């Protein structure tokens, strides 16, 4: 089984002071590639360092909406450099978060700036959307995201919103919440999403799947996400792993076959 964890914060140094034990367990669980997205300056630099050290780790770089208020002109200038790194596969995670109180106009400016950058360098975006469903769809549409595509990470919207995102060329990534006992919308989305747009992730150290809910999450648990979605879609876990592997390689422009020495 070849699993692709499309979103793991191994760059969170409080959760992962040493990444090696988590990488070893991920490898044992069948995880073969991991994308580590940045969210602020330090985490972007850490994601780049991890991608340079580990052949099977790739980075995304960007400024998260919760950090938008502290982003400087220098940060944005540096981001333009970081995105050109050959192990940077996406711009992210970026987006809108209306749960916390970062001013919405500031979030919007930082989001639009980064989608425009993604278009210039022709790399996909990794989108964080919390309680901002209508605005994120509208702004991604206005910024022409369809030209680069990307990922709705840990998608929490409805089936209707999912269709709007697919029309914008986006992939839908599901994580731990699809396994929760009381999950409704993520399960409906898991059932309905087009086979060629489905991805899996952990968002570790957050959002651990059942039966680890509420505890620290790690890439090995992406297998539990794959198993649950396989059950919902009526396919085997192996088949689900294959489908999501192929989709992840496609969205990040990576070869489906592992390179020499590309192991966790
Ligand atoms: Ni994240």
PDB file of C-alpha atoms and ligand atoms in Angstrom:
ATOM      1  CA  UNK A   1       0.000   0.000   0.000  1.00  0.00           C
ATOM      2  CA  UNK A   2       1.312   3.458  -0.941  1.00  0.00           C
ATOM      3  CA  UNK A   3      -0.227   6.271   1.073  1.00  0.00           C
ATOM      4  CA  UNK A   4       0.335   9.992   0.456  1.00  0.00           C
ATOM      5  CA  UNK A   5      -0.215  12.286   3.452  1.00  0.00           C
ATOM      6  CA  UNK A   6      -0.867  15.533   1.599  1.00  0.00           C
ATOM      7  CA  UNK A   7      -0.844  17.748   4.702  1.00  0.00           C
ATOM      8  CA  UNK A   8       1.251  17.172   7.835  1.00  0.00           C
ATOM      9  CA  UNK A   9       2.858  19.786  10.070  1.00  0.00           C
ATOM     10  CA  UNK A  10       6.091  17.997  10.835  1.00  0.00           C
ATOM     11  CA  UNK A  11       7.429  21.563  10.893  1.00  0.00           C
ATOM     12  CA  UNK A  12       5.600  22.166  14.196  1.00  0.00           C
ATOM     13  CA  UNK A  13       8.632  21.870  16.430  1.00  0.00           C
ATOM     14  CA  UNK A  14       6.633  21.744  19.635  1.00  0.00           C
ATOM     15  CA  UNK A  15       4.721  18.681  18.411  1.00  0.00           C
ATOM     16  CA  UNK A  16       7.665  17.155  16.533  1.00  0.00           C
ATOM     17  CA  UNK A  17      10.941  18.178  18.235  1.00  0.00           C
ATOM     18  CA  UNK A  18      12.370  15.097  16.476  1.00  0.00           C
ATOM     19  CA  UNK A  19      10.562  13.947  13.319  1.00  0.00           C
ATOM     20  CA  UNK A  20      12.347  10.598  12.976  1.00  0.00           C
ATOM     21  CA  UNK A  21      10.086   8.456  15.225  1.00  0.00           C
ATOM     22  CA  UNK A  22       6.946   9.752  13.453  1.00  0.00           C
ATOM     23  CA  UNK A  23       8.548   9.174  10.040  1.00  0.00           C
ATOM     24  CA  UNK A  24       9.490   5.606  10.981  1.00  0.00           C
ATOM     25  CA  UNK A  25       5.920   4.833  12.097  1.00  0.00           C
ATOM     26  CA  UNK A  26       4.557   6.461   8.930  1.00  0.00           C
ATOM     27  CA  UNK A  27       6.793   4.257   6.803  1.00  0.00           C
ATOM     28  CA  UNK A  28       5.607   1.155   8.644  1.00  0.00           C
ATOM     29  CA  UNK A  29       1.994   2.172   8.006  1.00  0.00           C
ATOM     30  CA  UNK A  30       2.626   2.431   4.246  1.00  0.00           C
ATOM     31  CA  UNK A  31       3.065   6.202   3.941  1.00  0.00           C
ATOM     32  CA  UNK A  32       5.478   6.889   1.088  1.00  0.00           C
ATOM     33  CA  UNK A  33       5.305  10.662   0.653  1.00  0.00           C
ATOM     34  CA  UNK A  34       4.364  13.619   2.871  1.00  0.00           C
ATOM     35  CA  UNK A  35       3.764  17.278   2.056  1.00  0.00           C
ATOM     36  CA  UNK A  36       4.643  19.654   4.903  1.00  0.00           C
ATOM     37  CA  UNK A  37       2.923  23.057   4.582  1.00  0.00           C
ATOM     38  CA  UNK A  38       4.246  26.205   6.228  1.00  0.00           C
ATOM     39  CA  UNK A  39       2.015  28.767   7.898  1.00  0.00           C
ATOM     40  CA  UNK A  40       4.431  31.468   9.066  1.00  0.00           C
ATOM     41  CA  UNK A  41       8.060  32.404   8.480  1.00  0.00           C
ATOM     42  CA  UNK A  42       9.625  29.880  10.856  1.00  0.00           C
ATOM     43  CA  UNK A  43       7.423  26.982   9.747  1.00  0.00           C
ATOM     44  CA  UNK A  44       8.100  27.696   6.056  1.00  0.00           C
ATOM     45  CA  UNK A  45      11.842  27.600   6.674  1.00  0.00           C
ATOM     46  CA  UNK A  46      11.466  24.402   8.708  1.00  0.00           C
ATOM     47  CA  UNK A  47       9.362  22.810   5.920  1.00  0.00           C
ATOM     48  CA  UNK A  48      12.104  23.665   3.413  1.00  0.00           C
ATOM     49  CA  UNK A  49      14.785  22.191   5.691  1.00  0.00           C
ATOM     50  CA  UNK A  50      12.805  18.951   6.159  1.00  0.00           C
ATOM     51  CA  UNK A  51      12.248  18.657   2.400  1.00  0.00           C
ATOM     52  CA  UNK A  52      15.969  19.111   1.800  1.00  0.00           C
ATOM     53  CA  UNK A  53      16.873  16.458   4.393  1.00  0.00           C
ATOM     54  CA  UNK A  54      14.262  13.830   3.460  1.00  0.00           C
ATOM     55  CA  UNK A  55      13.763  12.646  -0.131  1.00  0.00           C
ATOM     56  CA  UNK A  56      10.106  11.655   0.472  1.00  0.00           C
ATOM     57  CA  UNK A  57       9.126  14.947   2.145  1.00  0.00           C
ATOM     58  CA  UNK A  58       7.957  17.867   0.014  1.00  0.00           C
ATOM     59  CA  UNK A  59       7.143  21.392   1.156  1.00  0.00           C
ATOM     60  CA  UNK A  60       4.436  23.959   0.613  1.00  0.00           C
ATOM     61  CA  UNK A  61       5.146  27.541   1.633  1.00  0.00           C
ATOM     62  CA  UNK A  62       2.741  30.325   2.468  1.00  0.00           C
ATOM     63  CA  UNK A  63       1.259  32.508   5.169  1.00  0.00           C
ATOM     64  CA  UNK A  64      -1.795  31.256   7.045  1.00  0.00           C
ATOM     65  CA  UNK A  65      -4.746  33.633   7.547  1.00  0.00           C
ATOM     66  CA  UNK A  66      -4.291  33.497  11.325  1.00  0.00           C
ATOM     67  CA  UNK A  67      -0.791  34.929  10.814  1.00  0.00           C
ATOM     68  CA  UNK A  68      -1.806  37.402   8.094  1.00  0.00           C
ATOM     69  CA  UNK A  69      -1.613  40.453  10.370  1.00  0.00           C
ATOM     70  CA  UNK A  70       2.079  39.936  11.077  1.00  0.00           C
ATOM     71  CA  UNK A  71       3.172  39.291   7.465  1.00  0.00           C
ATOM     72  CA  UNK A  72       5.690  41.906   6.310  1.00  0.00           C
ATOM     73  CA  UNK A  73       6.764  43.052   2.851  1.00  0.00           C
ATOM     74  CA  UNK A  74      10.045  41.245   3.497  1.00  0.00           C
ATOM     75  CA  UNK A  75       8.135  38.016   4.267  1.00  0.00           C
ATOM     76  CA  UNK A  76       6.300  38.271   0.941  1.00  0.00           C
ATOM     77  CA  UNK A  77       9.554  39.002  -0.896  1.00  0.00           C
ATOM     78  CA  UNK A  78      11.165  35.936   0.720  1.00  0.00           C
ATOM     79  CA  UNK A  79       8.122  33.807  -0.133  1.00  0.00           C
ATOM     80  CA  UNK A  80       8.740  34.610  -3.804  1.00  0.00           C
ATOM     81  CA  UNK A  81      12.179  33.029  -3.428  1.00  0.00           C
ATOM     82  CA  UNK A  82      11.027  30.025  -1.392  1.00  0.00           C
ATOM     83  CA  UNK A  83       8.334  29.023  -3.896  1.00  0.00           C
ATOM     84  CA  UNK A  84      10.932  28.520  -6.608  1.00  0.00           C
ATOM     85  CA  UNK A  85      12.707  25.787  -4.578  1.00  0.00           C
ATOM     86  CA  UNK A  86      12.416  22.532  -6.524  1.00  0.00           C
ATOM     87  CA  UNK A  87      10.936  20.634  -3.560  1.00  0.00           C
ATOM     88  CA  UNK A  88       8.197  23.214  -3.064  1.00  0.00           C
ATOM     89  CA  UNK A  89       5.128  21.665  -4.657  1.00  0.00           C
ATOM     90  CA  UNK A  90       2.490  24.252  -3.695  1.00  0.00           C
ATOM     91  CA  UNK A  91       1.757  27.655  -2.198  1.00  0.00           C
ATOM     92  CA  UNK A  92       0.149  27.119   1.197  1.00  0.00           C
ATOM     93  CA  UNK A  93      -1.322  26.938   3.499  1.00  0.00           C
ATOM     94  CA  UNK A  94      -3.207  30.097   2.728  1.00  0.00           C
ATOM     95  CA  UNK A  95      -6.859  31.018   3.012  1.00  0.00           C
ATOM     96  CA  UNK A  96      -9.480  32.558   5.267  1.00  0.00           C
ATOM     97  CA  UNK A  97     -10.283  31.841   8.904  1.00  0.00           C
ATOM     98  CA  UNK A  98     -13.289  33.645  10.338  1.00  0.00           C
ATOM     99  CA  UNK A  99     -13.182  31.630  13.570  1.00  0.00           C
ATOM    100  CA  UNK A 100     -10.392  33.789  14.989  1.00  0.00           C
ATOM    101  CA  UNK A 101     -10.209  37.563  14.904  1.00  0.00           C
ATOM    102  CA  UNK A 102      -7.560  38.492  12.316  1.00  0.00           C
ATOM    103  CA  UNK A 103      -9.168  41.410  10.395  1.00  0.00           C
ATOM    104  CA  UNK A 104     -10.915  40.071   7.302  1.00  0.00           C
ATOM    105  CA  UNK A 105      -9.548  42.750   4.976  1.00  0.00           C
ATOM    106  CA  UNK A 106      -5.993  41.801   6.007  1.00  0.00           C
ATOM    107  CA  UNK A 107      -6.699  38.087   5.436  1.00  0.00           C
ATOM    108  CA  UNK A 108      -8.161  38.889   2.031  1.00  0.00           C
ATOM    109  CA  UNK A 109      -5.151  40.934   0.902  1.00  0.00           C
ATOM    110  CA  UNK A 110      -2.644  38.264   1.974  1.00  0.00           C
ATOM    111  CA  UNK A 111      -4.736  35.513   0.359  1.00  0.00           C
ATOM    112  CA  UNK A 112      -5.118  37.309  -2.974  1.00  0.00           C
ATOM    113  CA  UNK A 113      -1.414  38.221  -3.064  1.00  0.00           C
ATOM    114  CA  UNK A 114      -0.442  34.575  -2.583  1.00  0.00           C
ATOM    115  CA  UNK A 115      -2.893  33.158  -5.136  1.00  0.00           C
ATOM    116  CA  UNK A 116      -1.477  35.651  -7.639  1.00  0.00           C
ATOM    117  CA  UNK A 117       2.029  34.432  -6.784  1.00  0.00           C
ATOM    118  CA  UNK A 118       0.952  30.808  -7.267  1.00  0.00           C
ATOM    119  CA  UNK A 119      -0.322  31.731 -10.718  1.00  0.00           C
ATOM    120  CA  UNK A 120       2.969  33.448 -11.609  1.00  0.00           C
ATOM    121  CA  UNK A 121       5.050  30.405 -10.610  1.00  0.00           C
ATOM    122  CA  UNK A 122       2.425  27.929 -11.872  1.00  0.00           C
ATOM    123  CA  UNK A 123       2.123  25.942  -8.671  1.00  0.00           C
ATOM    124  CA  UNK A 124      -1.134  24.845  -7.016  1.00  0.00           C
ATOM    125  CA  UNK A 125      -2.490  26.346  -3.796  1.00  0.00           C
ATOM    126  CA  UNK A 126      -3.270  24.654  -0.475  1.00  0.00           C
ATOM    127  CA  UNK A 127      -6.335  26.316   0.989  1.00  0.00           C
ATOM    128  CA  UNK A 128      -7.392  26.622   4.628  1.00  0.00           C
ATOM    129  CA  UNK A 129     -11.061  27.595   4.979  1.00  0.00           C
ATOM    130  CA  UNK A 130     -12.677  27.879   8.373  1.00  0.00           C
ATOM    131  CA  UNK A 131     -16.168  29.352   8.572  1.00  0.00           C
ATOM    132  CA  UNK A 132     -15.501  31.359   5.394  1.00  0.00           C
ATOM    133  CA  UNK A 133     -17.024  29.048   2.774  1.00  0.00           C
ATOM    134  CA  UNK A 134     -18.772  31.635   0.582  1.00  0.00           C
ATOM    135  CA  UNK A 135     -15.939  34.149   0.591  1.00  0.00           C
ATOM    136  CA  UNK A 136     -13.223  31.606  -0.151  1.00  0.00           C
ATOM    137  CA  UNK A 137     -15.064  30.237  -3.187  1.00  0.00           C
ATOM    138  CA  UNK A 138     -15.732  33.765  -4.486  1.00  0.00           C
ATOM    139  CA  UNK A 139     -12.151  34.989  -3.998  1.00  0.00           C
ATOM    140  CA  UNK A 140     -10.561  31.863  -5.490  1.00  0.00           C
ATOM    141  CA  UNK A 141     -12.837  32.294  -8.484  1.00  0.00           C
ATOM    142  CA  UNK A 142     -12.003  36.006  -8.825  1.00  0.00           C
ATOM    143  CA  UNK A 143      -8.261  35.277  -8.589  1.00  0.00           C
ATOM    144  CA  UNK A 144      -8.425  32.707 -11.397  1.00  0.00           C
ATOM    145  CA  UNK A 145      -7.369  29.752  -9.274  1.00  0.00           C
ATOM    146  CA  UNK A 146      -8.704  27.498 -12.027  1.00  0.00           C
ATOM    147  CA  UNK A 147      -5.445  28.174 -13.922  1.00  0.00           C
ATOM    148  CA  UNK A 148      -3.335  26.428 -11.261  1.00  0.00           C
ATOM    149  CA  UNK A 149      -5.790  24.367  -9.220  1.00  0.00           C
ATOM    150  CA  UNK A 150      -5.014  23.202  -5.745  1.00  0.00           C
ATOM    151  CA  UNK A 151      -6.374  21.595  -2.634  1.00  0.00           C
ATOM    152  CA  UNK A 152      -9.201  22.396  -0.240  1.00  0.00           C
ATOM    153  CA  UNK A 153      -7.365  21.062   2.797  1.00  0.00           C
ATOM    154  CA  UNK A 154      -9.353  19.247   5.490  1.00  0.00           C
ATOM    155  CA  UNK A 155     -12.480  20.182   3.595  1.00  0.00           C
ATOM    156  CA  UNK A 156     -15.360  21.011   5.936  1.00  0.00           C
ATOM    157  CA  UNK A 157     -17.970  22.305   3.472  1.00  0.00           C
ATOM    158  CA  UNK A 158     -21.137  20.757   2.075  1.00  0.00           C
ATOM    159  CA  UNK A 159     -21.541  18.603  -1.016  1.00  0.00           C
ATOM    160  CA  UNK A 160     -22.880  21.688  -2.803  1.00  0.00           C
ATOM    161  CA  UNK A 161     -19.757  23.691  -1.959  1.00  0.00           C
ATOM    162  CA  UNK A 162     -17.621  20.731  -2.989  1.00  0.00           C
ATOM    163  CA  UNK A 163     -19.114  20.929  -6.484  1.00  0.00           C
ATOM    164  CA  UNK A 164     -18.274  24.644  -6.633  1.00  0.00           C
ATOM    165  CA  UNK A 165     -14.677  23.841  -5.660  1.00  0.00           C
ATOM    166  CA  UNK A 166     -14.414  21.073  -8.268  1.00  0.00           C
ATOM    167  CA  UNK A 167     -15.607  23.568 -10.885  1.00  0.00           C
ATOM    168  CA  UNK A 168     -12.682  25.809  -9.860  1.00  0.00           C
ATOM    169  CA  UNK A 169     -10.297  22.926 -10.584  1.00  0.00           C
ATOM    170  CA  UNK A 170      -9.693  22.165  -6.928  1.00  0.00           C
ATOM    171  CA  UNK A 171      -9.029  18.821  -5.258  1.00  0.00           C
ATOM    172  CA  UNK A 172     -10.805  17.879  -2.026  1.00  0.00           C
ATOM    173  CA  UNK A 173      -8.680  16.595   0.832  1.00  0.00           C
ATOM    174  CA  UNK A 174     -10.241  14.779   3.779  1.00  0.00           C
ATOM    175  CA  UNK A 175      -8.663  14.074   7.134  1.00  0.00           C
ATOM    176  CA  UNK A 176      -9.503  12.833  10.612  1.00  0.00           C
ATOM    177  CA  UNK A 177     -13.003  14.370  10.853  1.00  0.00           C
ATOM    178  CA  UNK A 178     -14.345  11.895   8.247  1.00  0.00           C
ATOM    179  CA  UNK A 179     -13.684   9.115  10.794  1.00  0.00           C
ATOM    180  CA  UNK A 180     -15.485  10.757  13.712  1.00  0.00           C
ATOM    181  CA  UNK A 181     -18.550   8.902  15.022  1.00  0.00           C
ATOM    182  CA  UNK A 182     -20.796  11.946  14.532  1.00  0.00           C
ATOM    183  CA  UNK A 183     -19.379  12.945  11.114  1.00  0.00           C
ATOM    184  CA  UNK A 184     -22.043  13.927   8.578  1.00  0.00           C
ATOM    185  CA  UNK A 185     -20.840  16.413   5.963  1.00  0.00           C
ATOM    186  CA  UNK A 186     -17.346  14.922   5.503  1.00  0.00           C
ATOM    187  CA  UNK A 187     -18.904  11.485   4.993  1.00  0.00           C
ATOM    188  CA  UNK A 188     -21.353  12.853   2.413  1.00  0.00           C
ATOM    189  CA  UNK A 189     -18.452  14.567   0.648  1.00  0.00           C
ATOM    190  CA  UNK A 190     -16.352  11.379   0.780  1.00  0.00           C
ATOM    191  CA  UNK A 191     -19.201   9.549  -0.940  1.00  0.00           C
ATOM    192  CA  UNK A 192     -19.905  12.188  -3.571  1.00  0.00           C
ATOM    193  CA  UNK A 193     -16.512  13.562  -4.578  1.00  0.00           C
ATOM    194  CA  UNK A 194     -15.231  12.751  -8.067  1.00  0.00           C
ATOM    195  CA  UNK A 195     -12.736   9.906  -7.907  1.00  0.00           C
ATOM    196  CA  UNK A 196      -9.999  11.910  -9.618  1.00  0.00           C
ATOM    197  CA  UNK A 197     -10.168  14.800  -7.124  1.00  0.00           C
ATOM    198  CA  UNK A 198     -10.030  12.994  -3.792  1.00  0.00           C
ATOM    199  CA  UNK A 199      -7.010  13.302  -1.489  1.00  0.00           C
ATOM    200  CA  UNK A 200      -6.194  12.193   2.052  1.00  0.00           C
ATOM    201  CA  UNK A 201      -4.268  13.951   4.803  1.00  0.00           C
ATOM    202  CA  UNK A 202      -3.695  14.045   8.549  1.00  0.00           C
ATOM    203  CA  UNK A 203      -3.200  17.767   9.315  1.00  0.00           C
ATOM    204  CA  UNK A 204      -1.064  16.335  12.111  1.00  0.00           C
ATOM    205  CA  UNK A 205      -0.505  17.123  14.938  1.00  0.00           C
ATOM    206  CA  UNK A 206      -4.157  18.247  14.832  1.00  0.00           C
ATOM    207  CA  UNK A 207      -7.410  16.389  14.146  1.00  0.00           C
ATOM    208  CA  UNK A 208      -6.367  12.822  14.956  1.00  0.00           C
ATOM    209  CA  UNK A 209      -8.775  10.255  13.483  1.00  0.00           C
ATOM    210  CA  UNK A 210     -10.899   7.862  15.515  1.00  0.00           C
ATOM    211  CA  UNK A 211      -9.872   6.086  17.801  1.00  0.00           C
ATOM    212  CA  UNK A 212      -7.126   8.620  18.559  1.00  0.00           C
ATOM    213  CA  UNK A 213      -9.456  11.631  18.530  1.00  0.00           C
ATOM    214  CA  UNK A 214      -8.257  14.409  20.844  1.00  0.00           C
ATOM    215  CA  UNK A 215      -4.728  13.011  21.014  1.00  0.00           C
ATOM    216  CA  UNK A 216      -1.678  14.051  18.968  1.00  0.00           C
ATOM    217  CA  UNK A 217      -1.966  13.087  15.309  1.00  0.00           C
ATOM    218  CA  UNK A 218       0.807  11.817  13.015  1.00  0.00           C
ATOM    219  CA  UNK A 219       1.194  10.704   9.405  1.00  0.00           C
ATOM    220  CA  UNK A 220       0.852   6.973  10.194  1.00  0.00           C
ATOM    221  CA  UNK A 221      -2.825   7.621  11.000  1.00  0.00           C
ATOM    222  CA  UNK A 222      -3.591   8.651   7.416  1.00  0.00           C
ATOM    223  CA  UNK A 223      -4.185   4.922   6.962  1.00  0.00           C
ATOM    224  CA  UNK A 224      -7.262   5.202   9.222  1.00  0.00           C
ATOM    225  CA  UNK A 225      -8.578   8.032   7.047  1.00  0.00           C
ATOM    226  CA  UNK A 226      -8.040   5.916   3.918  1.00  0.00           C
ATOM    227  CA  UNK A 227      -9.790   2.926   5.488  1.00  0.00           C
ATOM    228  CA  UNK A 228     -12.841   4.968   6.487  1.00  0.00           C
ATOM    229  CA  UNK A 229     -13.205   6.615   3.064  1.00  0.00           C
ATOM    230  CA  UNK A 230     -12.766   3.227   1.378  1.00  0.00           C
ATOM    231  CA  UNK A 231     -15.611   1.873   3.511  1.00  0.00           C
ATOM    232  CA  UNK A 232     -17.835   4.851   2.651  1.00  0.00           C
ATOM    233  CA  UNK A 233     -17.122   4.521  -1.090  1.00  0.00           C
ATOM    234  CA  UNK A 234     -17.369   0.738  -1.157  1.00  0.00           C
ATOM    235  CA  UNK A 235     -13.843   0.136  -2.447  1.00  0.00           C
ATOM    236  CA  UNK A 236     -10.915  -1.704  -0.897  1.00  0.00           C
ATOM    237  CA  UNK A 237      -8.390   0.265   1.184  1.00  0.00           C
ATOM    238  CA  UNK A 238      -5.740  -0.674  -1.393  1.00  0.00           C
ATOM    239  CA  UNK A 239      -7.808   0.748  -4.203  1.00  0.00           C
ATOM    240  CA  UNK A 240      -8.487   3.940  -2.226  1.00  0.00           C
ATOM    241  CA  UNK A 241      -4.760   4.272  -1.521  1.00  0.00           C
ATOM    242  CA  UNK A 242      -3.991   3.887  -5.234  1.00  0.00           C
ATOM    243  CA  UNK A 243      -6.589   6.448  -6.289  1.00  0.00           C
ATOM    244  CA  UNK A 244      -5.437   9.057  -3.794  1.00  0.00           C
ATOM    245  CA  UNK A 245      -1.761   8.386  -4.546  1.00  0.00           C
ATOM    246  CA  UNK A 246      -2.339   9.022  -8.231  1.00  0.00           C
ATOM    247  CA  UNK A 247      -4.361  12.187  -7.512  1.00  0.00           C
ATOM    248  CA  UNK A 248      -1.731  13.598  -5.138  1.00  0.00           C
ATOM    249  CA  UNK A 249       1.048  12.999  -7.652  1.00  0.00           C
ATOM    250  CA  UNK A 250      -1.061  14.708 -10.290  1.00  0.00           C
ATOM    251  CA  UNK A 251      -1.883  17.831  -8.248  1.00  0.00           C
ATOM    252  CA  UNK A 252       1.715  18.266  -7.044  1.00  0.00           C
ATOM    253  CA  UNK A 253       3.249  17.383 -10.460  1.00  0.00           C
ATOM    254  CA  UNK A 254       5.266  14.493  -9.022  1.00  0.00           C
ATOM    255  CA  UNK A 255       6.026  11.195 -10.794  1.00  0.00           C
ATOM    256  CA  UNK A 256       3.900   8.286  -9.555  1.00  0.00           C
ATOM    257  CA  UNK A 257       6.961   6.077  -9.262  1.00  0.00           C
ATOM    258  CA  UNK A 258       9.230   6.714  -6.285  1.00  0.00           C
ATOM    259  CA  UNK A 259      12.712   7.991  -7.116  1.00  0.00           C
ATOM    260  CA  UNK A 260      15.971   6.264  -6.161  1.00  0.00           C
ATOM    261  CA  UNK A 261      16.342   6.442  -2.387  1.00  0.00           C
ATOM    262  CA  UNK A 262      12.992   8.165  -1.958  1.00  0.00           C
ATOM    263  CA  UNK A 263      12.019   6.591   1.364  1.00  0.00           C
ATOM    264  CA  UNK A 264      10.850   7.952   4.704  1.00  0.00           C
TER     265      UNK A 264
HETATM  266 NI1  LIG B   1      -2.533  22.796   8.224  1.00  0.00          NI
END
